[in-house]
Each structure stands twice: as structure tokens, then as C-alpha cells.
């Protein structure tokens, strides 16, 4: 039903804009939120201002995500990739202009970097949506038409989306809390964790791409009731990502100090960040693994159990472990990444177990159906 694909995308756009506007409103209260979480007045003021500016780009970011997932779902990831390449090139130029005040503009520093990203997000949203609306086979996918849909028609979409949202919220908010822990430890640990987390995030882009591909492949196999292909797609995604993460892990171990120096030449900061970067070589494998398996389970239409696993792993395991290691276990800044590793390990272990159980259940069900048909014949 290719025409349903475009309908789903169109009906998602208003929802995406609404969520983006909600995020924008929350972002405007960033300074008091940071203050309430025990950050220093200076950190709350500076960080709050950056978060406020970031908020203005959230509606565009939500539209980009919705459109990108639509294109991936119909097996067209290349336009999304091309838009991101163009967006990054624009971001580099605009960062240079706004941060340092080129062409007669005032130097805006960190504020300029965020305004550049915000502007690029709206340009990217226009490019991506424009491509979908004007693509050659737009009639096949029914991408043109009314945006608003009856609330009940989106029931299944919301059911899947809310569960996935809870899972993602558990992970992202847990990492946000770890950032707060880092701020409690001190400015240097916070900056070092920021460097490490930036590197992890860049590498995790590989996992996001492979995870999306795994979800699409598993989803197609599940819809066609090809259970062997379903299992093969899930395990192949995990295997390919593990190999990639081992490669990045080797880079992190061997090049920890040079990678830290890409962000800062401050010797004190580099000395704190270097062991954290090297340690995350192990973390990349398990964190990437949980990223792949959660997508494989979504493709299998297993919705709520993976979300419960993520909430448990990140809130019941990762945060207490991180807090204990950092503040009670004497590990200091290193406790931040050690606690994250523990939580991610629990997550990937349970998710692998869940996918294995479901793949076996599907295979047994198919075997039983074959036997039933044979007896009937």
C-alpha cells in the first residue's frame, strides 16, 4: 500500500511541529531548570542561553526527523544523506562567520554557533520536504494532500511512537542526568565528559544508520512472514555494527590524547579527557549493540517490552551505578563513563535475549503452521 506511506508522513508533520513547539517552550525555561538541578549560577546562565537558542530550531529538527524516517522507510536514504552533507558544509561556513564575526558581523562566540545550526535546520527542513513533495513518483506515495487526519486514524502510529519515545527519552534523559553529575564534580570533569560525549555521539551516527537499516529490513521480513530473513537481518545488523565499533574503539584507544586536543589545548582538560576517551572504546561496542537491537525489535513490532528494558537499564541501573562510582566509590570523573558502561551492558544483554526469544518463537510458529498445512493436505 505505497499510498499509505505518504499519508502517514503527511499526518506526522503537524504532530512533529507541535512537539517541536513544545520543546521550544520548555527550552525558554532552561536557566531556572539548570539552577534547580544544582548547577552554578554562571553555568546555568550560559548553558541556559544556549539551550534557549537551540529551542528555536526544534520545530525544524522534528520535521527533518519525520521526513528522514519516511524516506528511510521507503528505502530512499540517499536524499537525506545528501541534505545532511550540504547542511554540514553550510554549518561550517556559518559557524566561521557567526562565531568569529566575519563580513562585518559581530563575533557571537558560542551563541553564533547555535544560531548557525538553528538556521541550517530550517534550510534543511525546506530542502528535504521539498524533495519529497516534488519527487518523481510523488503520486505513487500520495505525498500531496491534507496534513491533518482524524485522531483515531493515528492510533497504531501513536502506540508505536509513544513506546519508542519512552525508550529514547530514557536514554537521552539518563545521559542528561550524567551531565548534571559531571557539573557537580567540577568544571574540568564536565568539559571532559562533554568532549567524550561529543565523540561518542559522532560515532553513534554509524549505529543510527545501521540501526535504521536493520529496522527496515526486519520490518519487511516480519511483514512478509519470512522468519529466517527476520533473524538474519537482526543478527547481521548487530554483527556489522560490532565490527565497526571495534574499529572506532581501536582509534579511541590509540588516539585518545590527539582526539582530546582537537577540542582543547588546555593540558589540565586534556589529562582528564584522555583516559575517559580511551575507556569508551569498550562502551562503543555495547552501546552500539543496544542501538541496533532496539531498532531490530521495533522492526519486529515488539513495542513495549524493549521500552521497559531501556527504562530499567538506564534509570534503575546506569544512574545509580554512575552516582555511586562517581561520588561514593572514589572513581571521580571516570565513574561517569564506568556507570554508563554498566547500564549499556545490561541494556544490550536483555535486548539480545528478547530478540533471540522472539526469533525462535516466530520460527517455531512457522514450523507448526507448515505441519498443520501438511496434515490438512
Short mmCIF file of C-alpha atoms in Angstrom, two decimals:
data_model
loop_
_atom_site.label_atom_id
_atom_site.label_comp_id
_atom_site.label_asym_id
_atom_site.label_seq_id
_atom_site.Cartn_x
_atom_site.Cartn_y
_atom_site.Cartn_z
CA UNK A 1 0.00 0.00 0.00
CA UNK A 2 2.50 2.66 -1.12
CA UNK A 3 -0.12 5.44 -0.98
CA UNK A 4 -0.38 4.89 2.79
CA UNK A 5 3.29 5.79 3.18
CA UNK A 6 2.73 9.36 2.04
CA UNK A 7 -0.42 9.69 4.15
CA UNK A 8 1.46 8.60 7.26
CA UNK A 9 4.20 11.14 6.52
CA UNK A 10 1.74 13.99 5.91
CA UNK A 11 -0.21 13.26 9.07
CA UNK A 12 3.04 13.12 11.05
CA UNK A 13 4.22 16.61 10.11
CA UNK A 14 1.72 18.61 12.24
CA UNK A 15 2.48 16.28 15.15
CA UNK A 16 6.20 16.88 14.67
CA UNK A 17 5.72 20.66 14.60
CA UNK A 18 3.61 20.51 17.77
CA UNK A 19 6.31 18.52 19.61
CA UNK A 20 8.96 20.96 18.37
CA UNK A 21 6.98 23.96 19.64
CA UNK A 22 6.50 22.22 22.99
CA UNK A 23 10.26 21.71 23.19
CA UNK A 24 10.81 25.37 22.28
CA UNK A 25 8.63 26.48 25.20
CA UNK A 26 10.47 24.19 27.64
CA UNK A 27 13.84 25.46 26.37
CA UNK A 28 12.90 29.03 27.28
CA UNK A 29 12.90 27.98 30.94
CA UNK A 30 16.38 26.44 30.68
CA UNK A 31 18.18 28.69 33.16
CA UNK A 32 15.81 28.06 36.10
CA UNK A 33 15.74 24.35 35.20
CA UNK A 34 19.55 24.15 35.35
CA UNK A 35 19.58 26.15 38.57
CA UNK A 36 17.03 23.78 40.09
CA UNK A 37 19.34 20.86 39.25
CA UNK A 38 22.19 22.37 41.27
CA UNK A 39 24.34 23.91 38.53
CA UNK A 40 26.38 27.00 39.36
CA UNK A 41 24.79 30.40 38.53
CA UNK A 42 27.37 31.01 35.79
CA UNK A 43 26.82 27.56 34.24
CA UNK A 44 23.04 27.92 34.45
CA UNK A 45 23.12 31.36 32.80
CA UNK A 46 25.50 30.42 29.97
CA UNK A 47 24.05 26.95 29.37
CA UNK A 48 20.50 28.24 29.68
CA UNK A 49 21.05 30.85 26.99
CA UNK A 50 22.48 28.24 24.60
CA UNK A 51 19.52 25.93 25.28
CA UNK A 52 17.07 28.77 24.63
CA UNK A 53 18.59 29.44 21.21
CA UNK A 54 18.62 25.70 20.44
CA UNK A 55 14.90 25.58 21.22
CA UNK A 56 14.07 27.80 18.24
CA UNK A 57 15.39 25.12 15.90
CA UNK A 58 13.41 22.23 17.41
CA UNK A 59 10.30 22.50 15.16
CA UNK A 60 12.56 22.27 12.09
CA UNK A 61 14.51 19.41 13.64
CA UNK A 62 11.31 17.44 14.28
CA UNK A 63 10.19 17.93 10.65
CA UNK A 64 13.60 16.77 9.43
CA UNK A 65 13.45 13.60 11.54
CA UNK A 66 9.91 12.78 10.40
CA UNK A 67 10.80 13.22 6.73
CA UNK A 68 14.09 11.36 7.05
CA UNK A 69 12.40 8.35 8.67
CA UNK A 70 9.77 8.38 5.90
CA UNK A 71 12.48 8.28 3.22
CA UNK A 72 14.34 5.50 5.02
CA UNK A 73 11.07 3.57 5.34
CA UNK A 74 10.57 3.61 1.55
CA UNK A 75 14.25 2.67 1.04
CA UNK A 76 15.47 6.10 -0.09
CA UNK A 77 18.14 7.19 2.38
CA UNK A 78 20.35 8.93 -0.22
CA UNK A 79 18.40 12.25 -0.45
CA UNK A 80 18.52 12.52 3.35
CA UNK A 81 22.25 11.83 3.26
CA UNK A 82 22.81 14.48 0.57
CA UNK A 83 20.84 17.10 2.51
CA UNK A 84 22.94 16.37 5.60
CA UNK A 85 26.19 16.74 3.63
CA UNK A 86 25.01 20.10 2.29
CA UNK A 87 23.79 21.13 5.76
CA UNK A 88 27.14 20.31 7.37
CA UNK A 89 29.00 22.31 4.72
CA UNK A 90 26.70 25.30 5.33
CA UNK A 91 27.09 24.89 9.09
CA UNK A 92 30.88 25.04 8.86
CA UNK A 93 30.75 28.28 6.85
CA UNK A 94 28.09 29.91 9.03
CA UNK A 95 29.92 28.87 12.21
CA UNK A 96 33.02 30.64 10.94
CA UNK A 97 31.00 33.75 10.08
CA UNK A 98 28.92 33.98 13.25
CA UNK A 99 31.44 32.75 15.84
CA UNK A 100 34.31 34.99 14.74
CA UNK A 101 32.28 37.89 13.29
CA UNK A 102 33.30 37.83 9.64
CA UNK A 103 31.99 40.20 6.91
CA UNK A 104 31.40 42.97 9.40
CA UNK A 105 29.14 40.93 11.67
CA UNK A 106 29.70 40.96 15.47
CA UNK A 107 31.60 37.99 16.94
CA UNK A 108 28.96 35.91 18.72
CA UNK A 109 31.06 33.05 20.09
CA UNK A 110 29.07 30.02 21.27
CA UNK A 111 25.79 31.83 20.60
CA UNK A 112 26.77 32.22 16.97
CA UNK A 113 27.44 28.51 16.62
CA UNK A 114 23.95 27.65 17.87
CA UNK A 115 22.24 30.29 15.71
CA UNK A 116 24.10 28.87 12.69
CA UNK A 117 22.84 25.36 13.48
CA UNK A 118 19.29 26.65 14.01
CA UNK A 119 19.26 28.43 10.65
CA UNK A 120 20.68 25.40 8.85
CA UNK A 121 17.98 23.19 10.37
CA UNK A 122 15.22 25.27 8.77
CA UNK A 123 17.03 25.29 5.41
CA UNK A 124 17.46 21.50 5.65
CA UNK A 125 13.78 21.01 6.50
CA UNK A 126 12.74 23.01 3.43
CA UNK A 127 15.12 21.05 1.17
CA UNK A 128 14.04 17.66 2.48
CA UNK A 129 10.30 18.34 2.42
CA UNK A 130 10.68 19.96 -1.00
CA UNK A 131 12.32 16.83 -2.33
CA UNK A 132 9.51 14.61 -1.05
CA UNK A 133 6.75 16.85 -2.44
CA UNK A 134 8.39 17.10 -5.88
CA UNK A 135 9.97 13.65 -6.20
CA UNK A 136 9.23 11.84 -9.46
CA UNK A 137 6.81 9.27 -8.04
CA UNK A 138 5.05 11.53 -5.55
CA UNK A 139 1.68 10.29 -6.84
CA UNK A 140 2.55 6.67 -6.09
CA UNK A 141 3.22 7.50 -2.44
CA UNK A 142 0.45 10.11 -2.18
CA UNK A 143 2.70 12.71 -0.52
CA UNK A 144 0.46 15.62 -1.52
CA UNK A 145 -2.79 16.21 0.29
CA UNK A 146 -4.24 17.38 3.59
CA UNK A 147 -1.97 17.37 6.61
CA UNK A 148 -4.47 16.88 9.42
CA UNK A 149 -6.05 13.46 9.95
CA UNK A 150 -8.73 12.08 12.30
CA UNK A 151 -7.20 11.35 15.71
CA UNK A 152 -8.34 7.71 15.67
CA UNK A 153 -6.61 7.02 12.35
CA UNK A 154 -3.24 7.57 14.05
CA UNK A 155 -3.83 5.08 16.88
CA UNK A 156 -1.29 2.48 15.75
CA UNK A 157 1.24 5.18 14.86
CA UNK A 158 0.93 6.74 18.30
CA UNK A 159 1.17 3.35 20.01
CA UNK A 160 4.47 2.61 18.30
CA UNK A 161 5.69 6.19 18.58
CA UNK A 162 4.97 6.63 22.27
CA UNK A 163 6.74 3.40 23.16
CA UNK A 164 9.77 4.32 21.05
CA UNK A 165 9.66 7.81 22.54
CA UNK A 166 9.74 6.45 26.08
CA UNK A 167 12.74 4.31 25.15
CA UNK A 168 14.62 7.23 23.59
CA UNK A 169 13.63 9.54 26.44
CA UNK A 170 15.00 7.07 28.98
CA UNK A 171 18.37 7.02 27.22
CA UNK A 172 18.71 10.73 26.44
CA UNK A 173 17.46 11.90 29.83
CA UNK A 174 19.73 9.46 31.62
CA UNK A 175 22.70 10.93 29.75
CA UNK A 176 21.43 14.43 30.61
CA UNK A 177 21.44 13.48 34.30
CA UNK A 178 25.01 12.18 33.95
CA UNK A 179 25.89 15.62 32.54
CA UNK A 180 24.41 17.11 35.71
CA UNK A 181 26.54 14.72 37.79
CA UNK A 182 29.59 15.93 35.84
CA UNK A 183 28.70 19.53 36.68
CA UNK A 184 28.55 18.58 40.37
CA UNK A 185 32.04 17.09 40.18
CA UNK A 186 33.52 20.27 38.68
CA UNK A 187 34.14 22.34 35.56
CA UNK A 188 37.01 20.17 34.23
CA UNK A 189 35.12 16.85 34.55
CA UNK A 190 32.08 18.49 32.91
CA UNK A 191 34.18 19.73 30.00
CA UNK A 192 35.99 16.37 29.70
CA UNK A 193 32.70 14.48 29.71
CA UNK A 194 31.38 16.92 27.08
CA UNK A 195 34.35 16.10 24.82
CA UNK A 196 33.93 12.38 25.35
CA UNK A 197 30.19 12.51 24.78
CA UNK A 198 30.67 14.51 21.57
CA UNK A 199 32.99 11.82 20.22
CA UNK A 200 30.58 9.05 21.28
CA UNK A 201 27.71 10.89 19.58
CA UNK A 202 29.63 11.22 16.31
CA UNK A 203 30.43 7.51 16.28
CA UNK A 204 26.85 6.66 17.27
CA UNK A 205 25.74 8.16 13.94
CA UNK A 206 27.06 4.96 12.36
CA UNK A 207 24.91 2.91 14.72
CA UNK A 208 21.87 5.08 13.96
CA UNK A 209 22.29 4.45 10.24
CA UNK A 210 22.83 0.72 10.63
CA UNK A 211 20.03 0.55 13.21
CA UNK A 212 17.59 2.24 10.85
CA UNK A 213 18.58 -0.14 8.05
CA UNK A 214 18.19 -3.10 10.42
CA UNK A 215 14.73 -1.91 11.49
CA UNK A 216 13.59 -1.54 7.87
CA UNK A 217 14.95 -4.96 6.87
CA UNK A 218 13.48 -6.70 9.93
CA UNK A 219 10.17 -4.90 9.38
CA UNK A 220 9.96 -6.03 5.75
CA UNK A 221 10.76 -9.63 6.73
CA UNK A 222 8.22 -9.53 9.56
CA UNK A 223 5.50 -8.17 7.28
CA UNK A 224 6.24 -10.86 4.68
CA UNK A 225 6.41 -13.52 7.43
CA UNK A 226 9.92 -14.51 6.33
CA UNK A 227 11.16 -15.51 9.76
CA UNK A 228 14.59 -16.73 8.66
CA UNK A 229 15.22 -13.38 6.96
CA UNK A 230 13.98 -11.57 10.07
CA UNK A 231 16.52 -13.28 12.33
CA UNK A 232 19.29 -12.94 9.74
CA UNK A 233 18.62 -9.20 9.33
CA UNK A 234 18.77 -8.59 13.09
CA UNK A 235 21.94 -10.59 13.73
CA UNK A 236 23.63 -9.18 10.60
CA UNK A 237 22.96 -5.63 11.79
CA UNK A 238 24.45 -6.44 15.19
CA UNK A 239 27.49 -8.13 13.65
CA UNK A 240 28.27 -5.35 11.17
CA UNK A 241 27.89 -2.68 13.84
CA UNK A 242 30.11 -4.60 16.28
CA UNK A 243 32.89 -4.79 13.69
CA UNK A 244 32.55 -1.04 13.02
CA UNK A 245 32.60 -0.19 16.74
CA UNK A 246 35.71 -2.31 17.31
CA UNK A 247 37.41 -0.24 14.62
CA UNK A 248 36.39 3.03 16.26
CA UNK A 249 37.35 1.61 19.66
CA UNK A 250 40.90 0.94 18.46
CA UNK A 251 41.03 4.55 17.20
CA UNK A 252 39.85 5.82 20.59
CA UNK A 253 42.49 3.80 22.47
CA UNK A 254 45.41 4.68 20.23
CA UNK A 255 44.42 8.29 19.59
CA UNK A 256 42.76 9.33 22.85
CA UNK A 257 45.08 12.27 23.54
CA UNK A 258 45.12 13.68 19.97
CA UNK A 259 41.31 13.39 19.89
CA UNK A 260 41.05 15.34 23.16
CA UNK A 261 43.39 18.02 21.76
CA UNK A 262 41.03 18.53 18.81
CA UNK A 263 38.67 20.15 21.31
CA UNK A 264 41.10 21.93 23.63
CA UNK A 265 44.81 22.55 24.16
CA UNK A 266 44.34 23.06 27.90
CA UNK A 267 46.73 20.47 29.48
CA UNK A 268 44.55 20.01 32.58
CA UNK A 269 41.44 19.33 30.49
CA UNK A 270 43.27 17.01 28.10
CA UNK A 271 44.66 14.98 31.04
CA UNK A 272 41.12 14.41 32.37
CA UNK A 273 39.54 13.73 28.97
CA UNK A 274 42.20 11.33 27.60
CA UNK A 275 41.51 8.33 29.92
CA UNK A 276 37.76 8.87 29.54
CA UNK A 277 38.02 8.71 25.74
CA UNK A 278 40.20 5.59 25.86
CA UNK A 279 37.80 3.85 28.26
CA UNK A 280 34.82 4.42 25.98
CA UNK A 281 36.37 2.06 23.42
CA UNK A 282 34.61 -0.75 25.29
CA UNK A 283 31.45 1.29 25.73
CA UNK A 284 31.09 1.85 21.97
CA UNK A 285 30.55 -1.87 21.37
CA UNK A 286 27.80 -2.38 23.96
CA UNK A 287 26.11 0.98 23.37
CA UNK A 288 26.12 0.36 19.64
CA UNK A 289 24.75 -3.11 20.25
CA UNK A 290 21.78 -1.83 22.22
CA UNK A 291 21.14 0.77 19.50
CA UNK A 292 20.94 -1.96 16.85
CA UNK A 293 18.83 -4.40 18.86
CA UNK A 294 16.25 -1.80 19.94
CA UNK A 295 15.74 -0.99 16.24
CA UNK A 296 15.54 -4.67 15.31
CA UNK A 297 12.83 -5.19 17.92
CA UNK A 298 10.90 -2.16 16.68
CA UNK A 299 11.03 -3.62 13.18
CA UNK A 300 9.61 -6.83 14.64
CA UNK A 301 6.74 -4.72 16.08
CA UNK A 302 7.82 -5.53 19.63
CA UNK A 303 6.98 -2.22 21.21
CA UNK A 304 6.61 -2.01 24.99
CA UNK A 305 8.98 -4.68 26.34
CA UNK A 306 12.11 -3.04 24.79
CA UNK A 307 10.98 0.31 26.21
CA UNK A 308 10.65 -1.21 29.68
CA UNK A 309 14.12 -2.74 29.30
CA UNK A 310 15.59 0.65 28.38
CA UNK A 311 13.93 2.45 31.27
CA UNK A 312 15.20 -0.23 33.68
CA UNK A 313 18.75 -0.29 32.27
CA UNK A 314 19.25 3.47 32.20
CA UNK A 315 17.30 4.66 35.23
CA UNK A 316 17.42 1.69 37.61
CA UNK A 317 20.97 0.55 36.75
CA UNK A 318 23.01 3.23 34.96
CA UNK A 319 22.18 6.30 37.03
CA UNK A 320 22.61 4.68 40.48
CA UNK A 321 25.84 2.99 39.31
CA UNK A 322 27.20 6.26 37.93
CA UNK A 323 26.30 8.20 41.05
CA UNK A 324 27.82 5.59 43.36
CA UNK A 325 31.05 5.22 41.40
CA UNK A 326 31.49 8.98 40.95
CA UNK A 327 30.66 10.22 44.43
CA UNK A 328 30.87 7.24 46.80
CA UNK A 329 33.20 4.82 45.07
CA UNK A 330 36.09 7.23 44.72
CA UNK A 331 36.22 6.98 40.93
CA UNK A 332 35.62 10.70 40.34
CA UNK A 333 35.29 11.71 36.68
CA UNK A 334 35.99 8.16 35.46
CA UNK A 335 32.94 6.98 37.38
CA UNK A 336 30.81 8.88 34.87
CA UNK A 337 31.79 6.65 31.94
CA UNK A 338 32.10 3.48 34.03
CA UNK A 339 28.50 3.79 35.21
CA UNK A 340 27.32 4.37 31.64
CA UNK A 341 29.10 1.19 30.55
CA UNK A 342 27.31 -0.84 33.24
CA UNK A 343 23.88 0.45 32.19
CA UNK A 344 24.51 -0.11 28.48
CA UNK A 345 25.76 -3.64 29.11
CA UNK A 346 22.55 -4.52 30.96
CA UNK A 347 20.51 -2.98 28.15
CA UNK A 348 22.19 -4.85 25.28
CA UNK A 349 22.12 -8.16 27.17
CA UNK A 350 18.36 -8.01 27.75
CA UNK A 351 17.61 -6.73 24.25
CA UNK A 352 19.65 -9.53 22.62
CA UNK A 353 17.85 -12.06 24.79
CA UNK A 354 14.49 -10.60 23.82
CA UNK A 355 15.23 -10.66 20.07
CA UNK A 356 16.55 -14.21 20.31
CA UNK A 357 13.39 -15.37 22.09
CA UNK A 358 11.07 -13.71 19.56
CA UNK A 359 13.03 -15.01 16.55
CA UNK A 360 12.81 -18.55 17.94
CA UNK A 361 9.10 -18.10 18.67
CA UNK A 362 8.46 -16.98 15.08
CA UNK A 363 10.45 -19.92 13.69
CA UNK A 364 8.52 -22.41 15.84
CA UNK A 365 5.21 -20.85 14.82
CA UNK A 366 6.09 -21.15 11.15
CA UNK A 367 7.13 -24.79 11.64
CA UNK A 368 3.80 -25.51 13.38
CA UNK A 369 1.88 -23.82 10.54
CA UNK A 370 3.73 -25.94 7.96
CA UNK A 371 2.93 -29.12 9.89
CA UNK A 372 -0.72 -28.08 10.16
CA UNK A 373 -0.97 -27.47 6.42
CA UNK A 374 0.73 -30.79 5.69
CA UNK A 375 -1.73 -32.70 7.92
CA UNK A 376 -4.69 -30.91 6.29
CA UNK A 377 -3.38 -31.80 2.83
#
